[in-house]
Short mmCIF file of C-alpha atoms and ligand atoms in Angstrom, two decimals:
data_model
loop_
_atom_site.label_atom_id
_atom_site.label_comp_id
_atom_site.label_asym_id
_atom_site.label_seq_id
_atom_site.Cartn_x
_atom_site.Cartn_y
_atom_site.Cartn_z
CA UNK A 1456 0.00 0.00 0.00
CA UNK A 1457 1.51 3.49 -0.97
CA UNK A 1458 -0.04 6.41 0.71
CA UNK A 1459 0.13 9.57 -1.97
CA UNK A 1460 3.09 11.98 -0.45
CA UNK A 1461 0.21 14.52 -0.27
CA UNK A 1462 -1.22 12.40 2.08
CA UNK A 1463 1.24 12.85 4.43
CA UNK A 1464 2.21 15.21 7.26
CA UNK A 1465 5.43 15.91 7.37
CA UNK A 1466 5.48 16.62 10.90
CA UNK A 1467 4.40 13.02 12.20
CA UNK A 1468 4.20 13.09 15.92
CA UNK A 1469 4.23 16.99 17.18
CA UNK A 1470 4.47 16.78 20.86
CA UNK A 1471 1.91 18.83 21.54
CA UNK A 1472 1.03 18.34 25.27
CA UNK A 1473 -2.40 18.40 24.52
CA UNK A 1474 -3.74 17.95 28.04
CA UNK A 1475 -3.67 15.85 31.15
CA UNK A 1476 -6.00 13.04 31.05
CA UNK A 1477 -7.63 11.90 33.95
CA UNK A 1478 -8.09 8.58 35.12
CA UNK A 1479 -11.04 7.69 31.51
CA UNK A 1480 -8.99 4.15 31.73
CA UNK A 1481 -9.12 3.35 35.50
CA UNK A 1482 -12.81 4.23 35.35
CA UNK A 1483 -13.93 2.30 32.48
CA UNK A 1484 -11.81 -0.63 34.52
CA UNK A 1485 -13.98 -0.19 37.52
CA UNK A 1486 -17.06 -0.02 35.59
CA UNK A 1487 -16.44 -3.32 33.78
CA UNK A 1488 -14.65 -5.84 36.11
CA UNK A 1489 -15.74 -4.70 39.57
CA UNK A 1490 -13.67 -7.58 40.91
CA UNK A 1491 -10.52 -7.07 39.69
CA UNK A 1492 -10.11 -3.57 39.50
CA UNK A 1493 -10.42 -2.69 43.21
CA UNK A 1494 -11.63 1.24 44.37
CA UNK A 1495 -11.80 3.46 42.11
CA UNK A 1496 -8.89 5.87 44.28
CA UNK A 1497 -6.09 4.47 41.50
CA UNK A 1498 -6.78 7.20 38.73
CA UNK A 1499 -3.61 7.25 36.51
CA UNK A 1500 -2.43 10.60 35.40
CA UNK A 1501 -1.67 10.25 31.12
CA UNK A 1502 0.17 12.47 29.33
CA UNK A 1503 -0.81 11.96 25.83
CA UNK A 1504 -0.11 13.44 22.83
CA UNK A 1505 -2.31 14.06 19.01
CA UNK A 1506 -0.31 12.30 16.14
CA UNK A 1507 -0.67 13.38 12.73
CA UNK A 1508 -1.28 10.64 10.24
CA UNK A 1509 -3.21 9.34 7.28
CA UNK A 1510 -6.03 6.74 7.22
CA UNK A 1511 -4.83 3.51 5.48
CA UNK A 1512 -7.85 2.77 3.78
CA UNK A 1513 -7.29 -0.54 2.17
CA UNK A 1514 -5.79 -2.35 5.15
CA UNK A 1515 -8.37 -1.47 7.55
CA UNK A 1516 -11.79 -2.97 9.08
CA UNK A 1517 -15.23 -0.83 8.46
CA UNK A 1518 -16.15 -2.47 11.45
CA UNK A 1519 -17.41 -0.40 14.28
CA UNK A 1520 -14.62 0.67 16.29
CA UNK A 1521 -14.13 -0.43 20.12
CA UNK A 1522 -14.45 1.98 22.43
CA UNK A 1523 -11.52 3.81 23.52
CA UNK A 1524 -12.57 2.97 27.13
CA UNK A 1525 -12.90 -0.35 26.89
CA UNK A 1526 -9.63 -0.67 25.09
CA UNK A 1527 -7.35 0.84 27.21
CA UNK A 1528 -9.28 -0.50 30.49
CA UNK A 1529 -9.56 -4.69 29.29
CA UNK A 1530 -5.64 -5.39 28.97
CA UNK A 1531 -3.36 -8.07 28.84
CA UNK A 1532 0.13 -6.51 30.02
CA UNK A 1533 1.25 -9.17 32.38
CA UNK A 1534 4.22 -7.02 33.66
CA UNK A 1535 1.70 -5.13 35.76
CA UNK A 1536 -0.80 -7.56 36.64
CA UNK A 1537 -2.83 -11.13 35.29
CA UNK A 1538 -6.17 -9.07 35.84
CA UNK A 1539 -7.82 -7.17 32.75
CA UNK A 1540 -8.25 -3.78 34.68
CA UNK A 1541 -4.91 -4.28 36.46
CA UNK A 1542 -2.59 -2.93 33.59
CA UNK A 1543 -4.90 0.28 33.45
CA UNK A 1544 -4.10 0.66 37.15
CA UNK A 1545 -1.06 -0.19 37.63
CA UNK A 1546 0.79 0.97 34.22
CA UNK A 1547 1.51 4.48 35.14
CA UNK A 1548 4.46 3.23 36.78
CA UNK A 1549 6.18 2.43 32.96
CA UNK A 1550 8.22 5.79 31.80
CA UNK A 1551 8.04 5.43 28.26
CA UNK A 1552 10.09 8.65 28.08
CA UNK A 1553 13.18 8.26 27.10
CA UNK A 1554 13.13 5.29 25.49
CA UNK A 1555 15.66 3.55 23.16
CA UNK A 1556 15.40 -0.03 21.13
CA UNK A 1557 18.67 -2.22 20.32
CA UNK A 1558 18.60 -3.84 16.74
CA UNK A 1559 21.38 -6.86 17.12
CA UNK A 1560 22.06 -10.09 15.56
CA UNK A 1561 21.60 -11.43 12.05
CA UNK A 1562 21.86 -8.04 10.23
CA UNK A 1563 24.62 -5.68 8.58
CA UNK A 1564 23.58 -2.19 10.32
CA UNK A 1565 22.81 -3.22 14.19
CA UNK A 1566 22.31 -0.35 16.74
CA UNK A 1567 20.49 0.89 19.35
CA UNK A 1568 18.09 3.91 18.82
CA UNK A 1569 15.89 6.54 20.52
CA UNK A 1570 12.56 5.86 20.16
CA UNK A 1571 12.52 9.86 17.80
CA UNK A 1572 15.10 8.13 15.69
CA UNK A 1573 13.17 5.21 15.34
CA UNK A 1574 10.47 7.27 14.17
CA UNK A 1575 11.63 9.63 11.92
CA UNK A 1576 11.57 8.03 8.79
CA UNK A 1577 8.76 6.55 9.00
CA UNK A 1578 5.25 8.52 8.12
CA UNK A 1579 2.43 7.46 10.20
CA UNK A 1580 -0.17 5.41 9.21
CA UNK A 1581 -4.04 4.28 10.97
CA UNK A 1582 -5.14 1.26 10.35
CA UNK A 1583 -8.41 -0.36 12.10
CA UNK A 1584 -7.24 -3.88 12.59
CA UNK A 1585 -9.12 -6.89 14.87
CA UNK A 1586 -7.30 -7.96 17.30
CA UNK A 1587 -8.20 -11.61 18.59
CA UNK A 1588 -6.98 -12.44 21.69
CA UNK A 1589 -6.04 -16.31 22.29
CA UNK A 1590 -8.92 -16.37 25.48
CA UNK A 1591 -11.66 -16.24 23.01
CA UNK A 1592 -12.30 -12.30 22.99
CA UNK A 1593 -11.43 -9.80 20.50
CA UNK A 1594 -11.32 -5.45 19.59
CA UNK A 1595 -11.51 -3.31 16.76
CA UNK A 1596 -8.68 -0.84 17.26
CA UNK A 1597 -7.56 2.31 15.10
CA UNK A 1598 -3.98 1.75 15.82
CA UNK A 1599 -1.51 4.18 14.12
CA UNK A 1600 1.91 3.39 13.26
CA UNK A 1601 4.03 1.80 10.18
CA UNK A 1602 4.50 -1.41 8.73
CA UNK A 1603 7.51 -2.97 10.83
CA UNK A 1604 9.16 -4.21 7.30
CA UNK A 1605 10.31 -1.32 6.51
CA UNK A 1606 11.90 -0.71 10.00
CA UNK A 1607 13.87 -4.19 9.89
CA UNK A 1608 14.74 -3.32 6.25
CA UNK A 1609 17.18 -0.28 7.99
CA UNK A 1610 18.63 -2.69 9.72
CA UNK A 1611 19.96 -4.67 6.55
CA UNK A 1612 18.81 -8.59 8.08
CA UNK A 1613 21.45 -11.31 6.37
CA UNK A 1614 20.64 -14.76 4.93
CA UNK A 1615 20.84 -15.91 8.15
CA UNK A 1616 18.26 -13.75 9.55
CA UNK A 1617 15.28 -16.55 9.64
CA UNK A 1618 13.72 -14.95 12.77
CA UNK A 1619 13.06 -12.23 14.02
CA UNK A 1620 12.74 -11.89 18.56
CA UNK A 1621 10.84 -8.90 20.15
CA UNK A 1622 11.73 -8.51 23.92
CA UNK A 1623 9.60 -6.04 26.45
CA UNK A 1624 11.50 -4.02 29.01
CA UNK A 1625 12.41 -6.01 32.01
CA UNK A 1626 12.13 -3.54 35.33
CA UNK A 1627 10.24 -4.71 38.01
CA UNK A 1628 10.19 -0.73 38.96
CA UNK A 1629 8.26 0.11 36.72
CA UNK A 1630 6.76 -3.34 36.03
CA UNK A 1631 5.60 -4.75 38.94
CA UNK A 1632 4.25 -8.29 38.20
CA UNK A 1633 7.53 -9.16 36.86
CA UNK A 1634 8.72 -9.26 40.55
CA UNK A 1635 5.74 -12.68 40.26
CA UNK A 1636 7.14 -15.77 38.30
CA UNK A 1637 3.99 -15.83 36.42
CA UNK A 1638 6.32 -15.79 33.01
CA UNK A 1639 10.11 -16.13 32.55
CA UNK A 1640 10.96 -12.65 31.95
CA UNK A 1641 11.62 -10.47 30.36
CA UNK A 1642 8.28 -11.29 27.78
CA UNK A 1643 9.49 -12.91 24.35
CA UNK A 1644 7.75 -13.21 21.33
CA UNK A 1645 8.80 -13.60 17.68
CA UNK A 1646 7.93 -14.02 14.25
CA UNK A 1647 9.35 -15.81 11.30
CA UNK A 1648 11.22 -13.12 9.03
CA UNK A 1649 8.44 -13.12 5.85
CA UNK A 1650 5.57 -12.74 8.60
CA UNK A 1651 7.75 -9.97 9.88
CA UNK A 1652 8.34 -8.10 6.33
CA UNK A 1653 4.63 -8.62 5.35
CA UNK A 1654 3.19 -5.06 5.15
CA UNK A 1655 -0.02 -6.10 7.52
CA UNK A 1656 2.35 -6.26 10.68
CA UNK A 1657 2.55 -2.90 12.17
CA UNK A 1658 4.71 -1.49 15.05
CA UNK A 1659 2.37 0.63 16.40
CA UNK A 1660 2.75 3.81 18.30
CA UNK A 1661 -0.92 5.07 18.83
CA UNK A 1662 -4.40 4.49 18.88
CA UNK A 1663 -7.48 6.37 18.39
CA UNK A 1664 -5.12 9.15 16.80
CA UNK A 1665 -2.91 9.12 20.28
CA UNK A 1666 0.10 8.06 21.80
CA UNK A 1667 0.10 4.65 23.10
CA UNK A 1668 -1.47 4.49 26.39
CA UNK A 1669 0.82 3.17 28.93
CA UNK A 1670 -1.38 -0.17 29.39
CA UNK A 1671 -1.46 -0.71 25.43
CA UNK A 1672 2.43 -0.73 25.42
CA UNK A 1673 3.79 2.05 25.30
CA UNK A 1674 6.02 3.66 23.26
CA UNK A 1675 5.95 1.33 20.75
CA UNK A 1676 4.66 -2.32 20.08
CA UNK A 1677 3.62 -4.71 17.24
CA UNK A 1678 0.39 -5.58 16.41
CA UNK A 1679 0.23 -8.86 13.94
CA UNK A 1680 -3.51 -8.66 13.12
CA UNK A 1681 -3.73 -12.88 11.45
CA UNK A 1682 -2.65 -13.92 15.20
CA UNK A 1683 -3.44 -14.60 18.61
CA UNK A 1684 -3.17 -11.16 20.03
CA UNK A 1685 -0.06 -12.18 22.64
CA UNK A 1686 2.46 -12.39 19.88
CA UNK A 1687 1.54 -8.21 19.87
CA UNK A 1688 4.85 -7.66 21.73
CA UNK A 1689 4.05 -4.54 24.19
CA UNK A 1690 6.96 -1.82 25.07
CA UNK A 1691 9.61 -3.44 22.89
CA UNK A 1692 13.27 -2.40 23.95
CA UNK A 1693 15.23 -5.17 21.85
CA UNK A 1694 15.26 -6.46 18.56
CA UNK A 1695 16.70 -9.30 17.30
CA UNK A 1696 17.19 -11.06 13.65
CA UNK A 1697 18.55 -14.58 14.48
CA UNK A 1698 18.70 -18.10 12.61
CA UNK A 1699 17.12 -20.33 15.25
CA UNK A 1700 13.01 -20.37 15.54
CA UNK A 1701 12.51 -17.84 19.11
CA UNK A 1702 11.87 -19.69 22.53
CA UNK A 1703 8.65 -17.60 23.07
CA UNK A 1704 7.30 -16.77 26.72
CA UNK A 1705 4.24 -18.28 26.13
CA UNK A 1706 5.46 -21.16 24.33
CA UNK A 1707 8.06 -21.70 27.21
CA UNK A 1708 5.80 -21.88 29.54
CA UNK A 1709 2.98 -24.12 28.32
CA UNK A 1710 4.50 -25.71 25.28
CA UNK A 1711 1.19 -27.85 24.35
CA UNK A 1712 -0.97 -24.59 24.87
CA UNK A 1713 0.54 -21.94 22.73
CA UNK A 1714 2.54 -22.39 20.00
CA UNK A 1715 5.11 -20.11 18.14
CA UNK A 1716 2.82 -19.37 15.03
CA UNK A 1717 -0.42 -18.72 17.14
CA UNK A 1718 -2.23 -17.89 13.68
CA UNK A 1719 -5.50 -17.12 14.44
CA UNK A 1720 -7.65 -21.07 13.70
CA UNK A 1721 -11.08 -21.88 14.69
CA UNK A 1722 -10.29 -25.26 13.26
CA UNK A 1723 -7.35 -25.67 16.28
CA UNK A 1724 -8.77 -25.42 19.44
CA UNK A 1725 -7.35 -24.46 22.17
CA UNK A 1726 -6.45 -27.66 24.57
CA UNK A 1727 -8.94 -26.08 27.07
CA UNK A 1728 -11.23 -23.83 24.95
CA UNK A 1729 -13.20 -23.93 21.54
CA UNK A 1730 -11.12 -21.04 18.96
CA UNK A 1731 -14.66 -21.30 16.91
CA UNK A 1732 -16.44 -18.36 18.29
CA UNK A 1733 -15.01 -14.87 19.93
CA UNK A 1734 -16.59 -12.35 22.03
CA UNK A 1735 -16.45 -8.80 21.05
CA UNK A 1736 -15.60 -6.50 23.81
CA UNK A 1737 -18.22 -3.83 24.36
CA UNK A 1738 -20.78 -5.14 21.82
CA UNK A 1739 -23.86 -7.09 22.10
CA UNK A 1740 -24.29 -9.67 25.54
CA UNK A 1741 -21.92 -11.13 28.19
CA UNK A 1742 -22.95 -13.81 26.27
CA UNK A 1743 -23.54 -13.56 22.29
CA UNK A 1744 -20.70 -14.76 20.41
CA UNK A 1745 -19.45 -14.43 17.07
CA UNK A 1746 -17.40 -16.84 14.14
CA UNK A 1747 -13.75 -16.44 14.47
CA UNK A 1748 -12.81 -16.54 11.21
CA UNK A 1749 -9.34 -18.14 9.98
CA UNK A 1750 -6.27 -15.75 9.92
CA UNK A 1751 -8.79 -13.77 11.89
CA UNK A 1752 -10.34 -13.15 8.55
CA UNK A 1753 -6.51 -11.91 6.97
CA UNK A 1754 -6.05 -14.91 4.76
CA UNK A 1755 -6.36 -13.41 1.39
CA UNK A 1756 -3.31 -11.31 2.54
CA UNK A 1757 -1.65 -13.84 4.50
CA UNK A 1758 -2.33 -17.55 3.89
CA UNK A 1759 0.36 -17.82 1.40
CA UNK A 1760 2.87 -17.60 4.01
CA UNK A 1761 1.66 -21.20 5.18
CA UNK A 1762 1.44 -22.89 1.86
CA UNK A 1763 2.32 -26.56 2.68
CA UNK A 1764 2.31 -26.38 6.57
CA UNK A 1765 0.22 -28.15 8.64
CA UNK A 1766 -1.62 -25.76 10.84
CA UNK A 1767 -2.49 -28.12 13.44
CA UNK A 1768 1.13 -29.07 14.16
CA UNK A 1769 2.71 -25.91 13.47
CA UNK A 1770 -0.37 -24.03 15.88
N1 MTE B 2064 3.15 -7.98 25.76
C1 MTE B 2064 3.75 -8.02 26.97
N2 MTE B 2064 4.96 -7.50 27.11
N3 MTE B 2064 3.16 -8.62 28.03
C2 MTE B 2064 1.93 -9.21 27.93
O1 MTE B 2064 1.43 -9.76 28.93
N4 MTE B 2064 0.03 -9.73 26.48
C3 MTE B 2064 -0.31 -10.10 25.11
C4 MTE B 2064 0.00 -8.98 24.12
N5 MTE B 2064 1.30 -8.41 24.38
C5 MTE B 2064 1.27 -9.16 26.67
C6 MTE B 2064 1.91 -8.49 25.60
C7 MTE B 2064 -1.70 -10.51 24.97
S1 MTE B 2064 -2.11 -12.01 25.64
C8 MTE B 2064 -2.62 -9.77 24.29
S2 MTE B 2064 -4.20 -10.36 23.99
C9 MTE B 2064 -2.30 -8.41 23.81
O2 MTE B 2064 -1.02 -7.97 24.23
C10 MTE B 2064 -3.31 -7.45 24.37
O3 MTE B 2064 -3.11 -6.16 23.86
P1 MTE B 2064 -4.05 -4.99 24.38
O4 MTE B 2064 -4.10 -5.08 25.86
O5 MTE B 2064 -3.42 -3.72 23.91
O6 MTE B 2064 -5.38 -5.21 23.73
#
């Protein structure tokens, strides 16, 4: 997809501090999960920040949209808790300011950048992508950010560069449930190097036309919209093109559960849960349930990678 230039604002991401935010996530968390999100008291202070972009037209949903509440409220960020509203609560602990990634192994140029060099080349795109999580629920999100392809193409990968490994910050400071064995950290994921050049995955840097939210995985993060939404890799600070297949968190620890090419399946279930059927957050009943649909309904663009494999083995 090639956005006209006219399309594009030069000035990507102008930091202006468009106003304190309070607490919209920590609400939404108490409104939706009474259990786990505890008083109300915890109201995080965001800083956030308008980013100028264009609307990718062709690689996004016309779907409704999730709301922004519930999207930044119903989290998976296991760094700051294993509850839903806990990363909304707890995730204004994570600085995301300064921030710098390391680009190592299997390529020509490696480095380590600032998150505004990181940035600069690349003009921001939206792009309303589902995101299926692997526990059976799933969001429409207007993420914005650029196809991660052409930010592993700087790098100059080798032959050798089969793989590509994604690693989240490891501070129990700021990340308090890594100070609980619940993973190995720091959190792993990776992807094989054509899913990783395929122009659908995105490192994001926003949604709904903002900076990440801290919760979301902040500053940056991928978003791999034909997968199980855990191989999104939140607050990435290394990565790293390598020959051998990643040992993935999840994968580590429960080998026969997750696998390393979590492709969205309803035809592989889960070894404790049906994959047929999803739940959209913040539409229709607790209860009313929709088709999942394979490559969470990306495989025109994406099937091809698989050609040949057996989905069932390689889940
Ligand atoms: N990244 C890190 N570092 N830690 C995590 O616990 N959870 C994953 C993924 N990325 C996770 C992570 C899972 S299971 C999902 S479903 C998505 O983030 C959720 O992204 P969201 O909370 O922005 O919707």
């Amino acid at each position: 997809m090639k956005i006209p230039s006219s399309q594009i604002t030069p000035e990507r991401m102008y930091l202006r501090r468009r106003e304190l935010m309070l607490g919209i996530a920590g609400l939404a968390a108490g409104a939706a999960m009474p259990a786990a999100a505890g008083p109300a008291a915890v109201m995080p202070v965001r800083l956030i920040e308008r980013l100028a972009y264009s609307r990718n037209a062709r690689y996004s949903t016309t779907e409704t949209a999730t709301s922004f509440a519930d999207a930044t409220s119903y989290n998976n960020f296991y760094e700051f808790g294993t509850g839903k509203g806990d990363p909304a609560e707890q995730a204004h602990r994570l600085r995301p300011r300064p921030w710098s990634v390391a680009v190592d192994g299997e390529c020509e140029a490696p480095g380590r950048l600032t998150l505004e060099d990181l940035l600069k080349p690349h003009p921001l795109e939206e792009r309303i992508y589902r995101l299926r999580c692997v526990e059976a629920w799933s969001m429409v999100i207007p993420w914005i950010g650029f196809p991660l392809g052409e930010l592993l193409r700087r790098f100059q990968p080798t032959s050798r560069a089969k793989y590509v490994e994604f690693t989240t910050l490891l501070d129990p400071r700021q990340m308090p449930g890594q100070r609980y064995p619940v993973l190995d950290w720091p959190y792993v994921e990776g992807l094989r190097i054509d899913e990783a050049m395929h122009p659908l995955a995105l490192i994001a840097v926003g949604l709904y036309g903002e900076t990440l939210p801290n919760q979301n995985g902040a500053p940056l993060r991928l978003v791999v919209p034909w997968k199980y939404g855990f191989k999104s890799c939140k607050s990435i600070v290394r990565i790293h093109f390598t020959e051998r297949q990643p040992l993935t968190s999840w994968a580590r620890s429960a080998p026969r559960e997750y696998g390393f090419y979590a492709n969205v399946n309803p035809a592989v279930d889960h070894p404790r849960w049906s994959q047929k059927r999803e739940r959209r957050i913040g539409s229709g009943s607790l209860l009313s349930r929709q088709p999942t649909l394979p490559f969470n309904g990306y495989a025109t663009e994406v099937a091809a990678l698989y050609r040949g494999m057996d989905l069932a083995r390689f889940f």
